Short mmCIF file of C-alpha atoms in Angstrom, two decimals:
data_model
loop_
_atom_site.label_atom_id
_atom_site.label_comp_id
_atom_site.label_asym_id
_atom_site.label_seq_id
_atom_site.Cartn_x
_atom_site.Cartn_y
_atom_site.Cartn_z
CA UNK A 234 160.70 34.22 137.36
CA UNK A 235 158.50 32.47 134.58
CA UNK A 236 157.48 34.04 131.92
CA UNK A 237 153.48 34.42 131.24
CA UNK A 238 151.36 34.22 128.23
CA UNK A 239 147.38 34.70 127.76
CA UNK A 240 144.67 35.06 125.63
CA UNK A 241 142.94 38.63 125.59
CA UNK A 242 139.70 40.15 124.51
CA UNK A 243 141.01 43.51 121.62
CA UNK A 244 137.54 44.24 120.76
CA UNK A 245 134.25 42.49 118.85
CA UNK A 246 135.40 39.37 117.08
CA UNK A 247 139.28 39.82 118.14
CA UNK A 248 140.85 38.12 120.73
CA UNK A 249 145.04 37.84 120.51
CA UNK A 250 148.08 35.55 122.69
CA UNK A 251 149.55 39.01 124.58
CA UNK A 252 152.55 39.00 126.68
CA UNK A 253 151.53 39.36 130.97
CA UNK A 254 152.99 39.59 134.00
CA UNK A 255 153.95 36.19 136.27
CA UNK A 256 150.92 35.71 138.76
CA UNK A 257 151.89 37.31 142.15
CA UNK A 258 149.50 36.15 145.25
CA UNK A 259 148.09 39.92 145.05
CA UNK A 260 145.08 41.08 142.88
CA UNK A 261 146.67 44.24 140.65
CA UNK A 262 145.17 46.58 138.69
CA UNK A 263 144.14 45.88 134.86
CA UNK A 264 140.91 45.85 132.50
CA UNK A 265 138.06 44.97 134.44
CA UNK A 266 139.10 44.73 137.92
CA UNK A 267 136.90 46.72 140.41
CA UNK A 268 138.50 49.69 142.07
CA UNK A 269 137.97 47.94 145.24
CA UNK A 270 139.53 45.06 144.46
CA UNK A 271 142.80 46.55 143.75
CA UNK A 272 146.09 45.54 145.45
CA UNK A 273 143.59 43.23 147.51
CA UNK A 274 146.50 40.62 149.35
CA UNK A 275 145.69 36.97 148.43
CA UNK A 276 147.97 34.66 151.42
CA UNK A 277 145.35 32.58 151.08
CA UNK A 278 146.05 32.00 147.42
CA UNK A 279 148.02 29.82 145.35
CA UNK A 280 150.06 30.19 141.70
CA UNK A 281 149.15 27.39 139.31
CA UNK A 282 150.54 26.25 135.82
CA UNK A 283 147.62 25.82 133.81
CA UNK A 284 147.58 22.27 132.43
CA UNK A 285 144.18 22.45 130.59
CA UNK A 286 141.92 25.23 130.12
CA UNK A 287 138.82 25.48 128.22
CA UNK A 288 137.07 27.80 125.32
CA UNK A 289 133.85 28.14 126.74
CA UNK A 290 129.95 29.47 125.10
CA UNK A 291 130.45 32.03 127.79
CA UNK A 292 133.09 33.74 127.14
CA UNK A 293 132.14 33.72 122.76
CA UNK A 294 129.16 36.50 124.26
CA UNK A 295 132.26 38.65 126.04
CA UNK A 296 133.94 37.89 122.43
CA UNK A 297 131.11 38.70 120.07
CA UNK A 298 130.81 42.16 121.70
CA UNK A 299 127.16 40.67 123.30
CA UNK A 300 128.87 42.88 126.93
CA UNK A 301 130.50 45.17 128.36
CA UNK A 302 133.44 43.53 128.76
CA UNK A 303 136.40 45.94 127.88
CA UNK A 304 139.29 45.44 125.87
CA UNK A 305 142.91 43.48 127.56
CA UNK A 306 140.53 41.09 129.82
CA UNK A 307 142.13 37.87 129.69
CA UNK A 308 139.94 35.37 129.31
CA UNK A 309 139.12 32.11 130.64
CA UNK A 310 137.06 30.87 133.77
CA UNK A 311 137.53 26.65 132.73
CA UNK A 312 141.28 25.41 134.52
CA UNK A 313 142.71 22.76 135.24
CA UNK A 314 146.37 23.39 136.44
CA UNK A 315 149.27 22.32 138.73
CA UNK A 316 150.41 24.04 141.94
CA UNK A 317 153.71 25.78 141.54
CA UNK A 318 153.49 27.73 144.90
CA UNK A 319 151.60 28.67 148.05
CA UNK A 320 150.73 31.29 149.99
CA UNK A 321 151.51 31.40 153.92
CA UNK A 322 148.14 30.93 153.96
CA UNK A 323 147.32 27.50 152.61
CA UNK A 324 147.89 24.71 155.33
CA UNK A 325 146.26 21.80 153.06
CA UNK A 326 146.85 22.07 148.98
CA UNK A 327 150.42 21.63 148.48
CA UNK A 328 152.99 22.13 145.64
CA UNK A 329 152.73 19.53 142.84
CA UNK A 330 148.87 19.20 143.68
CA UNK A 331 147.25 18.46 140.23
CA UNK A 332 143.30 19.95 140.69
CA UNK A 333 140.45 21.56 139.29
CA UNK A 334 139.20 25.51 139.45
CA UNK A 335 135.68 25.84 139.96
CA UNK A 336 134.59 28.84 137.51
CA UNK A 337 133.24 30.72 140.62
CA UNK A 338 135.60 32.41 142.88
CA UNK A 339 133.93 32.14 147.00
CA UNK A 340 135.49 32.90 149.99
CA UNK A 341 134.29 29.39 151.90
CA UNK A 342 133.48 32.20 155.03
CA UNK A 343 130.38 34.24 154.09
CA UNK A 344 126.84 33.04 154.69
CA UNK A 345 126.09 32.00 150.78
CA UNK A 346 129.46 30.40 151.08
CA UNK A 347 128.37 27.99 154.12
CA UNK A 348 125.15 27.71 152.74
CA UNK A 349 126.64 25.94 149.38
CA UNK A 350 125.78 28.60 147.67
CA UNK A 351 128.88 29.25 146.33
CA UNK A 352 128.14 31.07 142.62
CA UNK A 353 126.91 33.84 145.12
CA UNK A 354 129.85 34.34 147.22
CA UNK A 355 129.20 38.24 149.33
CA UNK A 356 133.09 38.87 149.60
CA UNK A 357 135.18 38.44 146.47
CA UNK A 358 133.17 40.85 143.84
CA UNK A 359 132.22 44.22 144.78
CA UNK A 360 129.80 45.07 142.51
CA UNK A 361 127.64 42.09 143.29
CA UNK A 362 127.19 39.12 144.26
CA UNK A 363 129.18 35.73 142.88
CA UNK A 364 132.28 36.28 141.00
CA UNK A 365 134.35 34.59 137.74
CA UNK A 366 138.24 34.42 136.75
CA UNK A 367 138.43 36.52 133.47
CA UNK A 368 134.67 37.40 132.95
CA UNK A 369 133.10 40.72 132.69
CA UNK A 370 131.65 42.26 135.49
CA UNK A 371 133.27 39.64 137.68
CA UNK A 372 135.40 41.74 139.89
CA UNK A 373 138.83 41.47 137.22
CA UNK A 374 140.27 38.46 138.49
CA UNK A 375 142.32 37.24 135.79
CA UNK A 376 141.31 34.60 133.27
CA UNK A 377 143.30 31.51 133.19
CA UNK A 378 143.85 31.16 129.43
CA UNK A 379 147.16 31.38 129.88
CA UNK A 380 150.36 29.81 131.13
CA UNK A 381 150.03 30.80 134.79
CA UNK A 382 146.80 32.10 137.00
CA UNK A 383 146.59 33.08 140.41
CA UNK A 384 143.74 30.99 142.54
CA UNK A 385 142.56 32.73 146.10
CA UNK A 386 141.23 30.94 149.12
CA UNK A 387 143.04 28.05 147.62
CA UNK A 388 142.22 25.62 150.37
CA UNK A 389 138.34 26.19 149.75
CA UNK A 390 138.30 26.51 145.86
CA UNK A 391 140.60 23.88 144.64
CA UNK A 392 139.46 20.19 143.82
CA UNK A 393 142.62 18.11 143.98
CA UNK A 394 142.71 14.52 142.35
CA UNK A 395 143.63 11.61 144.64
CA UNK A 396 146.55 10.43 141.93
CA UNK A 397 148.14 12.78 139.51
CA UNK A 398 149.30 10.05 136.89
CA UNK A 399 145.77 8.69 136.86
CA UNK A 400 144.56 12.82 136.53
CA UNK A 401 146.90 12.99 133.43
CA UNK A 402 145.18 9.60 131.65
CA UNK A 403 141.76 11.66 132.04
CA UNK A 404 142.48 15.16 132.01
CA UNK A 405 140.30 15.86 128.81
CA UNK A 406 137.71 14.69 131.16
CA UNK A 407 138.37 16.08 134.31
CA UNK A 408 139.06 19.49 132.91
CA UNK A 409 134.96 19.58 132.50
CA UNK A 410 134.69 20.02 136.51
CA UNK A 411 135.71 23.63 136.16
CA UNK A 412 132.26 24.41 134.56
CA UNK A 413 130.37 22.69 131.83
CA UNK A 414 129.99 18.88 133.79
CA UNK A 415 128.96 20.95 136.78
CA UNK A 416 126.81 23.30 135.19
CA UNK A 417 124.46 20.44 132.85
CA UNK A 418 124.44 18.43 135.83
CA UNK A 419 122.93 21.47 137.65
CA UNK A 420 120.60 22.18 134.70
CA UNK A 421 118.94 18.42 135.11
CA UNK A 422 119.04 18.30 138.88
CA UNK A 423 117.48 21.21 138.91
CA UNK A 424 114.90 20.64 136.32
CA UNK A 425 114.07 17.62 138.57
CA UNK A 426 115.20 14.92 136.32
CA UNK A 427 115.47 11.08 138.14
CA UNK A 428 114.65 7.71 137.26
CA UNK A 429 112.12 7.84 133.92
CA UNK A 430 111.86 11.10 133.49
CA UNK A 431 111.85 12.52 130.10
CA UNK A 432 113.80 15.71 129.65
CA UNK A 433 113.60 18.19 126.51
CA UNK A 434 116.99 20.28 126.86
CA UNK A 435 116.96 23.48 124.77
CA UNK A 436 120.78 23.49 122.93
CA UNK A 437 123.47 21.36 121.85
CA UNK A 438 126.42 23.21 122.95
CA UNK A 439 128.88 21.61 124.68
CA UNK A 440 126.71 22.77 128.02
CA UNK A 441 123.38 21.25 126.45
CA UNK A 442 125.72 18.21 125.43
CA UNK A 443 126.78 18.12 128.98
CA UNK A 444 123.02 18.59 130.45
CA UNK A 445 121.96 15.74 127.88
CA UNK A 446 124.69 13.36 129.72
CA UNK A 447 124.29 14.30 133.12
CA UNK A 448 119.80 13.31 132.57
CA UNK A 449 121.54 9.81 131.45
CA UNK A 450 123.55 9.78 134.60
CA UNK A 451 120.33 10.88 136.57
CA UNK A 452 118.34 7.88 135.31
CA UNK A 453 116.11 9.71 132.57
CA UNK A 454 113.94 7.53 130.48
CA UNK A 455 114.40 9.55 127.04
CA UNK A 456 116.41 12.52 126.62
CA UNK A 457 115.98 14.63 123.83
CA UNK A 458 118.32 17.56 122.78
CA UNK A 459 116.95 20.20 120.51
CA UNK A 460 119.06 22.77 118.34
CA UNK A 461 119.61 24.13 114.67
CA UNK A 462 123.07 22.70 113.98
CA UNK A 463 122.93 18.95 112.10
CA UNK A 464 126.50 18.51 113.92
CA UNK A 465 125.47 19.40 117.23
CA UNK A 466 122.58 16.92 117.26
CA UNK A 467 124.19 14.43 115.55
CA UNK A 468 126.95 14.10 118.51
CA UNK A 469 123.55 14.20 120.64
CA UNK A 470 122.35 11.31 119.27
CA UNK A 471 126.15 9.44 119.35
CA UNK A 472 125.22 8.90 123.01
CA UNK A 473 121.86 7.82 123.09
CA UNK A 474 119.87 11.03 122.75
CA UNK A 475 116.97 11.93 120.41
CA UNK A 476 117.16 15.04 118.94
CA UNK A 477 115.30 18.12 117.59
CA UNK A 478 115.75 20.21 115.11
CA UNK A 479 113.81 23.47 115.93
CA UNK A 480 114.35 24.99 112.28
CA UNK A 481 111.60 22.50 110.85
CA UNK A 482 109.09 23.79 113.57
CA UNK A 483 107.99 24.01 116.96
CA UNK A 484 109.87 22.02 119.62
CA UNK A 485 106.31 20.14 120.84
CA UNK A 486 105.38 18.92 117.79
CA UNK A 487 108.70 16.88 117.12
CA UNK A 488 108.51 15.47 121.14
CA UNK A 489 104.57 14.56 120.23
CA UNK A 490 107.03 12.21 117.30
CA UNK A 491 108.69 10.97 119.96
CA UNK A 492 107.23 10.23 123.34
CA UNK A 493 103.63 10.36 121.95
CA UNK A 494 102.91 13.57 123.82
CA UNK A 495 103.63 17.19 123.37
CA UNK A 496 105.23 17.31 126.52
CA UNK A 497 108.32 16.14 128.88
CA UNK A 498 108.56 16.05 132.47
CA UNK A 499 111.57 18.23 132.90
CA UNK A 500 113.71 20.92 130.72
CA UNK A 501 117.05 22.58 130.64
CA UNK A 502 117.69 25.67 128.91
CA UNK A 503 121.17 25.32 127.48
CA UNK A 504 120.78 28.81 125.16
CA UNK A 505 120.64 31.82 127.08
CA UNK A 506 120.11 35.17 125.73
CA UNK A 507 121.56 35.15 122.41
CA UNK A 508 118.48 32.87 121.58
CA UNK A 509 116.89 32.31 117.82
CA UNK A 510 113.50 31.59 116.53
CA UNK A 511 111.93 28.08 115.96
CA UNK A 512 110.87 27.10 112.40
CA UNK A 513 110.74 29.90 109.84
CA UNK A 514 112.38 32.28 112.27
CA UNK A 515 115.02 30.68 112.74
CA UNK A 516 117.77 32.66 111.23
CA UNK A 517 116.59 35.46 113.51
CA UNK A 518 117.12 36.27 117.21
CA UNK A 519 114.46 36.19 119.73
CA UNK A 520 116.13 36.34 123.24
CA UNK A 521 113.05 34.51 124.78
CA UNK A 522 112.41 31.95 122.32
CA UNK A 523 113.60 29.35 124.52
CA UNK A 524 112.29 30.01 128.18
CA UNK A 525 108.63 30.42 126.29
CA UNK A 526 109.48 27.04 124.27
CA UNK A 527 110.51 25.34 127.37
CA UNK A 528 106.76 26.61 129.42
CA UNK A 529 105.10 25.49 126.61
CA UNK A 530 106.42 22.05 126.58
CA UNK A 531 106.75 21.05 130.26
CA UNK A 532 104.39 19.27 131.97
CA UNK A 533 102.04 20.88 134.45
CA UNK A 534 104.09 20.99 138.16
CA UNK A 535 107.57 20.36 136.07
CA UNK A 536 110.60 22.60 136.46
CA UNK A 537 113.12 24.36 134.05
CA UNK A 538 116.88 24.29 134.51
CA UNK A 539 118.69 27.96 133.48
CA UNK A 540 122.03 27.20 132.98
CA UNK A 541 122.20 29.08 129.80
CA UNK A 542 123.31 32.62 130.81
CA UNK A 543 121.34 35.57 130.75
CA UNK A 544 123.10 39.19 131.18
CA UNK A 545 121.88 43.17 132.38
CA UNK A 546 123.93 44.77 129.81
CA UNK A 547 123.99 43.79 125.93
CA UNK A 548 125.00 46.03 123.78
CA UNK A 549 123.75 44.06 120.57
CA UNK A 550 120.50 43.25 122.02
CA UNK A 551 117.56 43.16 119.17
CA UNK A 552 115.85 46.40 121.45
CA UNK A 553 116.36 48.77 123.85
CA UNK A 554 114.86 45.94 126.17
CA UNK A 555 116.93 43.31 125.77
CA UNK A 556 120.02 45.63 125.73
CA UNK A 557 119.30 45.67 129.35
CA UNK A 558 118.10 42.11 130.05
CA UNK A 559 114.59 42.86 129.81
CA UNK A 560 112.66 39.74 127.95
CA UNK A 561 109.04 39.35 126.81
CA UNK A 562 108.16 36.03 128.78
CA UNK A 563 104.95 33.95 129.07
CA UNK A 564 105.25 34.36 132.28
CA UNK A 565 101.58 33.34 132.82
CA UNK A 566 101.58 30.34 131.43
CA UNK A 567 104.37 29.07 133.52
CA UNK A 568 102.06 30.23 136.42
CA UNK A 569 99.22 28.40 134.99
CA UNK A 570 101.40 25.16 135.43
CA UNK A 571 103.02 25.75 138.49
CA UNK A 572 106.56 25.49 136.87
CA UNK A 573 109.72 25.99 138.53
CA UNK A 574 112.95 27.93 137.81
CA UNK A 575 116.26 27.99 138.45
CA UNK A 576 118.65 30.55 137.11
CA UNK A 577 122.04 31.77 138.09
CA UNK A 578 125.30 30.48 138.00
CA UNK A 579 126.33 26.56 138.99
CA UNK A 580 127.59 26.15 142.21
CA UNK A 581 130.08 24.25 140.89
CA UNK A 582 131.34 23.01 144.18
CA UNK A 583 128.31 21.38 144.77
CA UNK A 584 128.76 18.78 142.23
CA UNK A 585 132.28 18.88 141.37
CA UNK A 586 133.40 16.10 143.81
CA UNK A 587 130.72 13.61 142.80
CA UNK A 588 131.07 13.96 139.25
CA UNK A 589 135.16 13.28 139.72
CA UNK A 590 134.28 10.40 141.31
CA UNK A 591 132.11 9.03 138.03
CA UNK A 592 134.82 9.93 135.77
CA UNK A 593 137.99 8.30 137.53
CA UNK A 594 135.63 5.59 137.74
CA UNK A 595 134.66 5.01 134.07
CA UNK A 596 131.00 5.66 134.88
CA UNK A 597 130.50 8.35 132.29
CA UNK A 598 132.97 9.85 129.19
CA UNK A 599 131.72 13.06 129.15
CA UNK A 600 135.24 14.43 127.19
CA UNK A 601 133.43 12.21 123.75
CA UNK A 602 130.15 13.33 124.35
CA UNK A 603 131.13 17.20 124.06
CA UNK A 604 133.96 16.88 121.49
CA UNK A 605 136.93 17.96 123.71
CA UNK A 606 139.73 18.84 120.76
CA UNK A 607 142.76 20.25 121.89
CA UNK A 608 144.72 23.08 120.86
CA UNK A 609 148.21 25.23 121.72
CA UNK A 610 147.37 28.47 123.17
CA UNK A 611 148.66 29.98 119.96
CA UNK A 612 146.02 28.43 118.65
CA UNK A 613 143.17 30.03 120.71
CA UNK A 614 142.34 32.96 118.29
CA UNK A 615 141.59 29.81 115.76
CA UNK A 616 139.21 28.17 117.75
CA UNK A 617 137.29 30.70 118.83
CA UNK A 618 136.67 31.91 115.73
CA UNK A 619 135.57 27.44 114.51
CA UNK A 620 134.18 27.36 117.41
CA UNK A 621 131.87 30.52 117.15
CA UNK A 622 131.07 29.07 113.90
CA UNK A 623 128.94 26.19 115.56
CA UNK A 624 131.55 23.45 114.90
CA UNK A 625 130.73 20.41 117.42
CA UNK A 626 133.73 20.87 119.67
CA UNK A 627 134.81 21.49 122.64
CA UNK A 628 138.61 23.84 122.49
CA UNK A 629 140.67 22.49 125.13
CA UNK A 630 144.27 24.85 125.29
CA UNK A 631 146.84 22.88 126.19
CA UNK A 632 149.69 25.81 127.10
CA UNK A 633 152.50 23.15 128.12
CA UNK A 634 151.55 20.20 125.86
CA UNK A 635 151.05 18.12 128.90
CA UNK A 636 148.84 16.10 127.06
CA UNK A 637 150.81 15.51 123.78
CA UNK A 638 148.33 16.43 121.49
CA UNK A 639 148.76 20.28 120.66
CA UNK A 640 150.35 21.93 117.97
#
């Protein structure tokens, strides 16, 4: 049997490369996983080698001590891997298959399931809806930083690519299916963004980065990308964005610069909860900063795009409120406009297909336009700790070196 390697949470600010056991097509006990989920039997299930799998904002808020995520998780909900075996369950994904994990884990059989609702699966998390590999509060299925990772309902959850040489020319680009292509592009389409729009997205993380490319794909007009970090915006504007830099003063007044008026027809909030202030405040959090930016500056009948995540239990939130989620939002004056949201997590199967299809067919390089810099999984405690330091990348682990480029 292989051996197995992965990257774990020890605490705030510490994550190590520990020793674990060789994927079986069961669901065993270990930090994080739900009583309930226990021993649960996976025939449906499949063991992959992990060929590519992603550092992602999400799991720097599990690593900064922002939840209650406890210590040994192994981390890692972005994977790209190979099938090494199958359950007697799996009639149509076979050994060898090259494909991409969606970040949510859905059963393909309960009603959100059939309704493409898939970040809201009812069967594979007990403690609530939609589930995650390696994320807190996600049921404890493991995280696929690592060498090997157990998928279930294989047959439903895996994207395979139509030819695995042609996979392994792109795979800095396909990895991005798992998550961050799928959840920008759900960000804009949700905002509403088509042909000449205009579209403010709040962030320049590799999410925001992602948003800003999918608007592009969409047909926007002008896309403009706010954030604090120089870097950030300046790979913004290395694709055709304008950009913002909120720590010289209120979002509006720089889109007045630019489109001529204060406001855009769409916006994506790329941030999430671990927010900061515009302008002078900058340096400081404000958790709802950017949802009250974002109703300020969209037009009347517009929507708002949530990808950024938002969590029920932070233990370094600013107050008592936002320890539990709890903002301070304008929520009148998105009333007053008749804005839309959308929050929650992608449903990354919605998307994932199409936005293969534009990558093995040169239509967009969305590996550039986030930064995609690969590392060995010995070198995962290194870039999380750049990464969390606002460099302009995006950490790809490479744990077999399929791609030639890791250390």
């Amino acid at each position: 049997m292989a051996n197995n390697r992965g990257v774990t949470y020890q605490g705030p600010g510490k994550v190590e490369v520990t020793d674990l056991d060789y994927p079986g097509l069961v669901l065993r006990d270990g930090p994080g996983v739900h009583p309930d989920n226990v021993g649960r039997e996976c025939p449906h299930g499949v063991v992959l080698k992990v060929l590519t799998t992603n550092i992602c904002g999400s799991d720097q808020h599990m690593v900064r001590g922002r939840t209650t995520a406890p210590e040994g998780l192994v981390l890692g909900h972005e994977i790209l891997g190979e099938v090494v075996e199958t359950g007697p369950g799996v009639e149509f994904i076979k050994v060898g298959d090259v494909c991409s994990v969606p970040f949510n884990i859905s059963c393909g059989r309960c009603r959100n399931c059939k309704e493409g609702k898939t970040g809201i699966c009812l069967n594979v998390n007990p403690d609530r809806p939609g589930s995650a590999y390696g994320y807190v509060d996600m049921g404890g299925w493991q995280g696929g930083q690592a060498e090997y990772v157990m998928v279930p309902y294989a047959d439903w959850n895996l994207l395979p690519f139509p030819d695995r040489d042609q996979a392994l020319e792109k795979i800095l680009d396909l990895t991005m299916l798992s998550d961050i292509f799928p959840t920008g592009y759900h960000g804009a389409y949700t905002a509403g963004v088509t042909t000449g729009s205009t579209v403010y997205i709040a962030g320049a993380g590799p999410v925001g980065l992602a948003a800003a490319v999918s608007a592009q794909l969409l047909g926007a007009a002008v896309v403009i990308v706010g954030d604090l970090n120089e870097e950030r915006l300046a790979r913004a504007r290395s694709f055709g964005c304008e950009t913002v830099d909120v720590s010289k003063g209120d979002p509006k007044d720089q889109i007045a610069q630019i489109l001529g008026v204060p406001e855009v027809d769409a916006a994506v909030d790329a941030v999430g909860f671990e927010a900061r202030g515009h302008g002078a405040g900058a340096a400081k959090e404000a958790p709802a900063t950017v949802l009250n930016s974002l109703m300020e500056v969209t037009a009347a009948g517009g929507s708002i795009g949530i990808p950024g995540l938002y969590v029920t239990g932070d233990p370094g939130g600013i107050d008592e409120a936002a320890k539990v989620g709890a903002l301070s939002l304008s929520l009148g004056t998105g009333w007053a406009k008749s804005i839309s949201f959308t929050t929650g997590q992608c449903p990354v199967m919605r998307y994932n297909r199409q936005l293969m299809m534009a990558i093995l067919h040169d239509r967009v390089q969305i590996a550039d336009a986030v930064g995609a810099t690969v590392i060995s999984l010995d070198e995962a405690p290194t870039g999380y700790a750049e990464f969390d330091s606002g460099v302009a990348k995006k950490y790809v682990i490479d744990p077999h070196n399929v791609t030639g480029k890791a250390a």
